[in-house]
């Protein structure tokens, strides 16, 4: 039976960043925290559930959080800066353009490829003496007791901890077993992702295009490629997935237009069903849910991991404060799974999660609808935003994650 200060189940983006963030903290006597990270798959192929072929956009604020957690220097070489964003509506004139230089920032956001990021994070996890990487492994059973949680793994190892963190994604084994209150909504849509090559260079520009079928984003990537996220009805997604590359490119070109010239290549396509799945109170006795285990969002605004990273940063901050106050004259060691710590964490995350779930759901419904009144309304909205600099600035600050 090995005891850890924190046990994290799931080593995708949220779990891996949390383990590395917590490993920077120490107790007042100088000793490091003991952290275990349990992950079922090794990140050595692009079908890994946490580090697959997806590219995701990080808001500027997320870059700042990764910097605070000591991780940005490891990731910055893998990140493509977004220097401009263009938002447009297919078949309408309304269009909004935002440039990083107008906000005196080097970039409005950054695009990272999860598979490459996974390799770097795992190298760090393996090298860190305070982190025990238990991979491949899964929890077979676990029990909550008043002062600890005990965990048995499928390889027979037994662990105890003051705090069990569920970072095991949307189908979280721990979250489901706790039967926490949830809100779910099926958008009846799927997102198709692929890496695309275009005749013209992207020059750091990101494009969000609303089409009657659903929103389409092209994000700038390394090697002059663009990362496509195309949200369409489930039936249309099924159809697009079966097309050969040439026919897929014709459909994509029709939806996106010629802002980047002719589309010349599309790499392998992957399809994700889109649902909202939110745990409204993401903690329980000595257990907390972070990242996709707590909330699965529609990717329309590219905010899923940005929100998960704010969970991670808030939890690291609560642990840091608990360690600090136990070092200031208290005779007891900090209890990192205490009711006070977890309820403070829960309260600190409530408003952010609720606001983002509301905004992404409203956008997904408004911008995936071809009703003429809604189409006219959103086109008017884009034109108003283009003309009104304060509205445009609000949108730009939102994209940067600064609210
Ligand atoms: C098409 C698409 C585009 C997106 N674009 C953006 C974007 O632009 N910006 C953005 O911020 N977000 C974006 N997202 C969301 C983002 O990808 C996710 O929010 C983020 O990757 C979730 O990370 P996570 O670690 O919370 O969960 P996951 O990635 O699901 O990781 C969970 C981990 O737990 C492991 N696991 C699961 N069950 C067990 C178990 N029983 N035992 C042990 N381990 C287990 C899995 O193997 C996995 O490694 C997008 C999502 C999609 C689908």
GROMACS .gro file of C-alpha atoms in nm, residues 10-16 39-56 112-119 121-122 167-170 272 292 305:
model
   42
   10UNK     CA    1  -0.627   1.006  -1.657
   11UNK     CA    2  -0.317   1.153  -1.819
   12UNK     CA    3  -0.461   1.349  -2.113
   13UNK     CA    4  -0.397   1.724  -2.135
   14UNK     CA    5  -0.572   1.805  -1.805
   15UNK     CA    6  -0.421   1.520  -1.597
   16UNK     CA    7  -0.068   1.555  -1.736
   39UNK     CA    8  -0.322   0.642  -1.743
   40UNK     CA    9  -0.458   0.353  -1.945
   41UNK     CA   10  -0.273   0.421  -2.276
   42UNK     CA   11   0.083   0.513  -2.374
   43UNK     CA   12   0.095   0.828  -2.594
   44UNK     CA   13   0.287   0.664  -2.876
   45UNK     CA   14   0.031   0.673  -3.156
   46UNK     CA   15  -0.215   0.933  -3.282
   47UNK     CA   16  -0.515   0.724  -3.179
   48UNK     CA   17  -0.439   0.788  -2.809
   49UNK     CA   18  -0.764   0.912  -2.649
   50UNK     CA   19  -0.598   1.220  -2.496
   51UNK     CA   20  -0.323   1.296  -2.748
   52UNK     CA   21  -0.473   1.209  -3.085
   53UNK     CA   22  -0.454   1.383  -3.425
   54UNK     CA   23  -0.643   1.692  -3.297
   55UNK     CA   24  -0.495   2.040  -3.304
   56UNK     CA   25  -0.644   2.283  -3.057
  112UNK     CA   26  -0.087   2.312  -3.066
  113UNK     CA   27  -0.094   1.958  -3.202
  114UNK     CA   28  -0.199   1.726  -2.921
  115UNK     CA   29   0.007   1.429  -3.039
  116UNK     CA   30   0.336   1.624  -3.032
  117UNK     CA   31   0.246   1.792  -2.702
  118UNK     CA   32   0.170   1.449  -2.551
  119UNK     CA   33   0.524   1.325  -2.630
  121UNK     CA   34   0.457   1.609  -2.151
  122UNK     CA   35   0.518   1.234  -2.108
  167UNK     CA   36  -0.906   1.374  -1.522
  168UNK     CA   37  -1.021   1.071  -1.718
  169UNK     CA   38  -1.220   1.255  -1.982
  170UNK     CA   39  -1.584   1.265  -2.073
  272UNK     CA   40  -1.626   1.334  -3.311
  292UNK     CA   41  -1.346   1.696  -1.986
  305UNK     CA   42  -0.920   2.273  -2.296
   0.00000   0.00000   0.00000
